[in-house]
Amino acid sequence: MKMRKIAFLALLLMAVAAVAAPLKNMPVKVVQPSGDTLYCLASGDEYYHYMHDAQGYVIVQDEVTGYYVYARLNEKGRVVPTPHVAGMCVPAELGLVPGIMPSKEYLQECRSAYEIPQKYAKNGPKRLGNPMSVVNNIVIFIRFSDEGRIPNSFHSVDSMFNDTAANAVSVHNYFKSSSYGLLESYSYFTPAAIGDSIVSYKALHPRRYYEPYSSQNPDGYVGDNDRRAREFTLLQNAVQWVNSNAGVDRSINLDVNNDGYIDNVTFVLSGTYTGWSGLLWPHQWSLYDRTVMINGKRVWTYNLQLAGSGDHYFGASTFCHEMTHSLGCPDVYHYEDWTNVSPAGSWDLMCGN
């Protein structure tokens, strides 16, 4: 038992930037400029995710035409659009190749976009703080300005986080079991639900504002810096709204390891993930370039989840994966070249959740 405790506590000292659970062959529905609906699949993780058809032919949106088209690799190892509209042709007959992936260099650029710059990291949370026996997680719901209330049942979401019943699949039970009783997680929702209805912050912008730019979405973001700024501002505004309208119970210890930073905040956005690389994808990150406070403690490490992504992704398994990142543990799946090698598979939550 002593060695188990040492191994578990050692994992909590590992530092990470932004990380996310891998996803494969998840259903995505997009609408072409013509009004036609295209049904396809999404695979990848927060660093790089992409759309494809059932045969593995990659699909991207042409920024000029707005159409979702089949893709190819250019001479620089980048995935680029072809003139061939997805679903309107047979890609194999056009000489296209399924399962294309960008170069290692490009994938590294994608990962680098989520690294915390040194000028902020040096003032980041002290990972060698007091040992943590409890993680008190604050949950804040956000809906976009063009959407109504979040339809999920509050009690179902609360159960996925907090159910303590024997054999219940919940974040609380996972951490208590996997840590051999050393760590428990409790999640607190703010503002409090009204009956079984979730109360959420209404963003200043519609969903398209948080999706990539294209000719069909001129309000979308352009580049990594714009994406990050929009995400961080959205979360900052949500926290400020909570502080002004509901607050967080001051009896809750938000900083168990006493390093000045809230141990974890989970932001749950309305709707589902985007099919092509973008910020609307579950991940863990740090709100590093601005000072946002709750009850005198700084918001830093957070998880972003999507309430409409269905049982396949909005559930205790994904919550546990992202919160394990918040505790300092890395992914253990193979990312480079997207090989089919799975070192741990479903035996480890950080490989296949």
XYZ file of C-alpha atoms in Angstrom:
353
model
C 0.000 0.000 0.000
C 2.871 2.387 0.744
C 4.271 2.024 -2.766
C 0.811 2.623 -4.211
C 0.539 5.877 -2.255
C 3.969 7.045 -3.394
C 3.198 6.254 -7.041
C -0.140 8.040 -6.964
C 1.155 11.145 -5.231
C 4.121 11.299 -7.601
C 1.761 11.483 -10.565
C 0.111 14.542 -9.068
C 3.396 16.459 -9.248
C 3.770 16.175 -13.030
C 3.195 19.448 -14.915
C 1.155 19.741 -18.089
C -0.035 22.485 -20.424
C -3.282 21.871 -22.341
C -4.338 18.299 -22.934
C -7.456 16.414 -23.949
C -8.974 13.012 -24.333
C -8.598 11.260 -27.697
C -11.728 10.684 -29.719
C -12.333 8.421 -32.713
C -15.121 8.055 -35.259
C -17.611 10.293 -33.501
C -20.647 11.493 -35.508
C -20.622 15.047 -36.864
C -23.281 16.861 -38.885
C -22.410 19.953 -40.920
C -24.374 22.009 -43.431
C -22.992 22.904 -46.840
C -23.519 26.404 -48.305
C -26.081 24.784 -50.632
C -28.147 23.786 -47.606
C -27.337 20.091 -47.957
C -26.491 18.225 -44.760
C -23.254 16.258 -44.654
C -22.941 13.438 -42.128
C -19.363 12.481 -41.323
C -17.085 11.454 -38.446
C -14.549 13.208 -36.223
C -11.326 11.863 -34.735
C -8.351 13.318 -32.885
C -7.709 15.266 -29.723
C -7.522 18.926 -28.708
C -4.207 19.490 -30.460
C -5.408 18.204 -33.802
C -8.808 16.823 -34.675
C -10.330 16.381 -38.080
C -13.386 15.203 -39.995
C -13.477 12.231 -42.315
C -15.867 9.813 -43.973
C -16.433 6.168 -43.063
C -13.557 5.109 -45.332
C -11.124 7.509 -43.658
C -10.938 10.191 -46.363
C -10.240 13.484 -44.602
C -12.711 16.346 -45.010
C -11.914 20.043 -44.501
C -13.806 23.271 -45.042
C -12.600 25.403 -47.920
C -12.296 28.902 -46.424
C -12.992 30.514 -49.810
C -16.104 28.624 -50.886
C -17.294 27.506 -47.466
C -17.884 23.973 -48.765
C -16.684 20.880 -46.927
C -14.429 19.085 -49.384
C -12.061 16.143 -49.485
C -8.463 16.924 -48.556
C -4.965 16.062 -49.715
C -1.429 16.652 -48.439
C 0.620 19.376 -50.087
C 4.400 19.377 -50.536
C 4.867 20.886 -47.065
C 2.938 18.107 -45.364
C -0.132 20.233 -44.700
C -3.705 19.053 -45.134
C -5.289 21.268 -47.796
C -8.661 21.320 -49.583
C -9.315 19.886 -53.022
C -12.098 21.064 -55.352
C -14.055 17.868 -54.675
C -17.128 18.390 -52.508
C -17.486 15.698 -49.847
C -20.308 13.282 -50.492
C -20.642 14.311 -54.126
C -17.894 12.111 -55.582
C -15.937 8.910 -54.987
C -12.544 9.987 -53.554
C -10.802 6.704 -54.454
C -11.584 7.288 -58.121
C -9.917 10.708 -57.882
C -6.650 9.281 -56.596
C -7.108 10.656 -53.086
C -5.579 8.809 -50.141
C -7.502 7.927 -46.954
C -6.123 8.524 -43.468
C -3.776 11.387 -44.383
C -2.087 13.181 -41.489
C 0.002 16.359 -41.496
C 3.747 16.338 -40.916
C 5.369 15.901 -37.500
C 6.458 19.527 -37.665
C 2.900 20.750 -38.148
C 1.587 18.534 -35.363
C 4.226 20.002 -33.078
C 3.063 23.490 -34.031
C -0.455 22.486 -33.029
C 0.779 21.322 -29.651
C 2.952 24.402 -29.162
C -0.087 26.652 -29.542
C -1.296 25.353 -26.160
C 1.937 25.741 -24.254
C 2.011 28.316 -21.481
C 4.526 31.078 -22.391
C 7.441 31.277 -20.003
C 6.574 34.818 -18.896
C 3.325 33.440 -17.504
C 4.485 29.964 -16.489
C 7.105 31.284 -14.088
C 4.300 32.788 -12.039
C 2.144 29.701 -12.427
C 0.874 27.462 -9.640
C 3.416 25.773 -7.400
C 2.939 22.061 -8.112
C 4.918 21.154 -5.000
C 2.259 22.515 -2.682
C 0.581 20.693 0.174
C -0.578 17.115 -0.523
C -4.176 17.013 -1.746
C -6.689 14.660 -0.190
C -9.676 16.462 -1.738
C -10.337 18.299 -4.994
C -13.256 20.704 -4.732
C -14.272 21.353 -8.320
C -16.407 24.372 -9.262
C -18.751 23.802 -12.223
C -20.006 26.756 -14.302
C -22.378 26.337 -17.262
C -22.219 28.623 -20.317
C -24.631 28.968 -23.226
C -24.091 31.050 -26.344
C -26.109 34.193 -27.100
C -28.059 32.489 -29.897
C -29.091 29.510 -27.780
C -31.718 28.820 -25.154
C -31.185 27.147 -21.812
C -29.012 24.061 -21.563
C -31.494 21.150 -21.788
C -29.506 18.545 -19.832
C -31.032 17.268 -16.621
C -29.149 18.777 -13.693
C -29.524 15.650 -11.604
C -28.000 13.480 -14.326
C -24.985 15.777 -14.599
C -24.638 16.017 -10.827
C -24.692 12.221 -10.602
C -21.867 11.895 -13.123
C -19.751 14.119 -10.922
C -20.848 13.351 -7.372
C -22.678 10.018 -7.063
C -21.192 8.127 -4.110
C -23.389 5.040 -4.332
C -21.598 1.726 -4.606
C -20.718 0.877 -8.227
C -21.934 4.283 -9.473
C -19.956 5.609 -12.437
C -18.912 9.060 -11.212
C -15.909 11.325 -10.866
C -16.042 10.988 -7.087
C -16.002 7.192 -7.142
C -13.266 7.032 -9.781
C -10.761 9.129 -7.869
C -11.559 7.545 -4.535
C -11.131 4.058 -6.008
C -8.093 4.684 -8.231
C -6.251 6.486 -5.419
C -6.971 3.714 -2.912
C -8.917 6.194 -0.787
C -6.266 8.926 -0.869
C -8.206 11.438 -2.969
C -11.845 12.420 -3.192
C -13.483 14.838 -5.594
C -16.561 16.933 -4.944
C -18.135 19.190 -7.554
C -20.158 22.302 -6.710
C -22.450 23.928 -9.264
C -22.867 27.688 -9.417
C -25.361 29.186 -9.762
C -27.419 26.484 -8.094
C -29.902 24.614 -10.265
C -33.596 25.447 -10.139
C -35.211 22.093 -9.597
C -33.816 19.918 -12.385
C -33.023 22.910 -14.625
C -29.449 24.088 -15.136
C -28.744 27.788 -14.658
C -26.115 29.109 -17.075
C -24.225 32.250 -18.028
C -25.321 33.670 -21.388
C -22.279 34.601 -23.501
C -22.035 37.931 -25.304
C -21.552 36.241 -28.681
C -23.223 33.461 -30.701
C -21.674 30.016 -31.174
C -20.202 30.897 -34.579
C -17.981 33.521 -32.890
C -16.143 30.638 -31.205
C -15.730 28.626 -34.409
C -13.047 29.067 -37.094
C -13.356 31.777 -39.736
C -14.572 30.911 -43.233
C -16.459 32.659 -46.004
C -19.602 31.195 -44.450
C -18.573 32.338 -40.964
C -16.969 35.794 -41.208
C -17.444 36.238 -37.447
C -15.150 33.301 -36.660
C -11.665 33.541 -35.186
C -8.470 33.612 -37.212
C -5.383 31.866 -35.847
C -4.314 30.527 -32.469
C -3.981 33.886 -30.700
C -7.483 34.970 -31.656
C -8.888 31.589 -30.630
C -7.182 31.717 -27.238
C -8.257 35.312 -26.584
C -11.892 34.498 -27.324
C -11.870 31.391 -25.159
C -10.176 33.068 -22.207
C -12.456 36.132 -22.403
C -15.532 33.894 -22.491
C -14.423 32.092 -19.340
C -13.403 35.334 -17.631
C -16.818 36.860 -18.324
C -18.549 33.749 -16.994
C -16.606 33.882 -13.730
C -17.281 37.592 -13.295
C -20.984 36.963 -13.894
C -20.990 34.204 -11.271
C -19.225 36.466 -8.780
C -21.792 39.212 -9.355
C -24.922 37.076 -9.458
C -24.412 33.951 -7.396
C -20.963 33.706 -5.898
C -19.334 30.570 -4.586
C -19.923 29.365 -1.042
C -16.984 30.666 0.989
C -17.032 27.579 3.189
C -15.711 25.524 0.237
C -11.939 25.166 0.280
C -11.065 26.013 -3.322
C -7.318 25.752 -2.733
C -6.625 22.564 -0.809
C -2.890 22.590 -1.550
C -2.715 26.255 -0.503
C -0.779 27.562 -3.499
C -3.049 30.550 -4.157
C -4.799 28.964 -7.123
C -8.183 27.250 -7.340
C -7.538 23.535 -7.688
C -9.984 23.072 -10.583
C -12.855 24.778 -12.389
C -15.000 22.981 -14.971
C -16.714 25.114 -17.608
C -19.521 23.291 -19.415
C -20.474 24.871 -22.753
C -23.778 24.272 -24.507
C -23.859 22.223 -27.695
C -21.333 19.780 -29.052
C -17.808 19.694 -30.454
C -16.755 21.085 -33.818
C -15.624 18.630 -36.458
C -12.500 20.500 -37.536
C -9.730 21.853 -35.272
C -11.130 24.518 -32.981
C -11.693 25.543 -29.381
C -15.046 23.737 -29.071
C -13.486 20.464 -28.010
C -13.127 19.075 -24.455
C -9.741 19.940 -22.965
C -7.775 21.022 -19.918
C -5.858 24.281 -19.953
C -4.782 27.207 -17.741
C -6.232 30.720 -17.737
C -2.753 32.152 -17.698
C -2.749 35.601 -19.321
C -5.191 37.404 -17.012
C -6.025 37.425 -13.328
C -9.501 36.075 -12.613
C -10.467 35.500 -8.981
C -13.086 33.614 -6.984
C -13.168 34.193 -3.223
C -9.610 35.524 -3.195
C -8.156 32.577 -5.143
C -7.002 32.742 -8.745
C -8.672 30.722 -11.506
C -5.892 28.857 -13.303
C -6.393 25.172 -14.120
C -9.688 24.439 -15.809
C -11.519 21.774 -17.791
C -13.774 22.623 -20.722
C -16.628 20.242 -21.492
C -19.516 20.284 -23.984
C -22.968 19.453 -22.669
C -24.417 18.417 -26.025
C -21.751 15.928 -27.097
C -23.864 12.959 -26.034
C -23.219 9.980 -23.801
C -20.167 9.069 -25.879
C -18.269 12.163 -24.715
C -20.216 14.123 -22.086
C -19.884 11.726 -19.213
C -17.926 10.706 -16.137
C -15.171 9.079 -18.203
C -14.273 12.314 -20.016
C -14.657 14.338 -16.822
C -12.203 12.014 -15.062
C -9.731 12.132 -17.960
C -9.597 15.921 -17.978
C -9.491 16.271 -14.200
C -6.638 13.768 -14.073
C -4.791 16.175 -16.367
C -5.586 18.959 -13.896
C -3.876 16.876 -11.227
C -0.746 16.722 -13.367
C -0.953 13.414 -15.197
C -0.094 13.157 -18.932
C -1.759 11.308 -21.762
C -0.261 7.875 -22.412
C -1.652 7.285 -25.900
C 0.572 7.620 -28.974
C 0.102 10.974 -30.646
C 2.986 11.222 -33.100
C 2.026 9.877 -36.540
C -1.257 8.611 -35.044
C 0.024 5.055 -35.032
C -2.345 2.219 -34.215
C -0.152 1.237 -31.287
C -2.059 1.592 -28.021
C 0.315 1.058 -25.077
C -2.422 0.749 -22.467
C -5.735 0.831 -24.299
C -8.792 0.776 -22.094
C -6.683 -0.385 -19.140
C -5.681 3.218 -18.518
C -8.053 6.188 -18.515
C -5.297 8.386 -19.943
C -4.963 6.182 -23.026
C -8.503 5.120 -23.890
C -11.267 6.548 -21.751
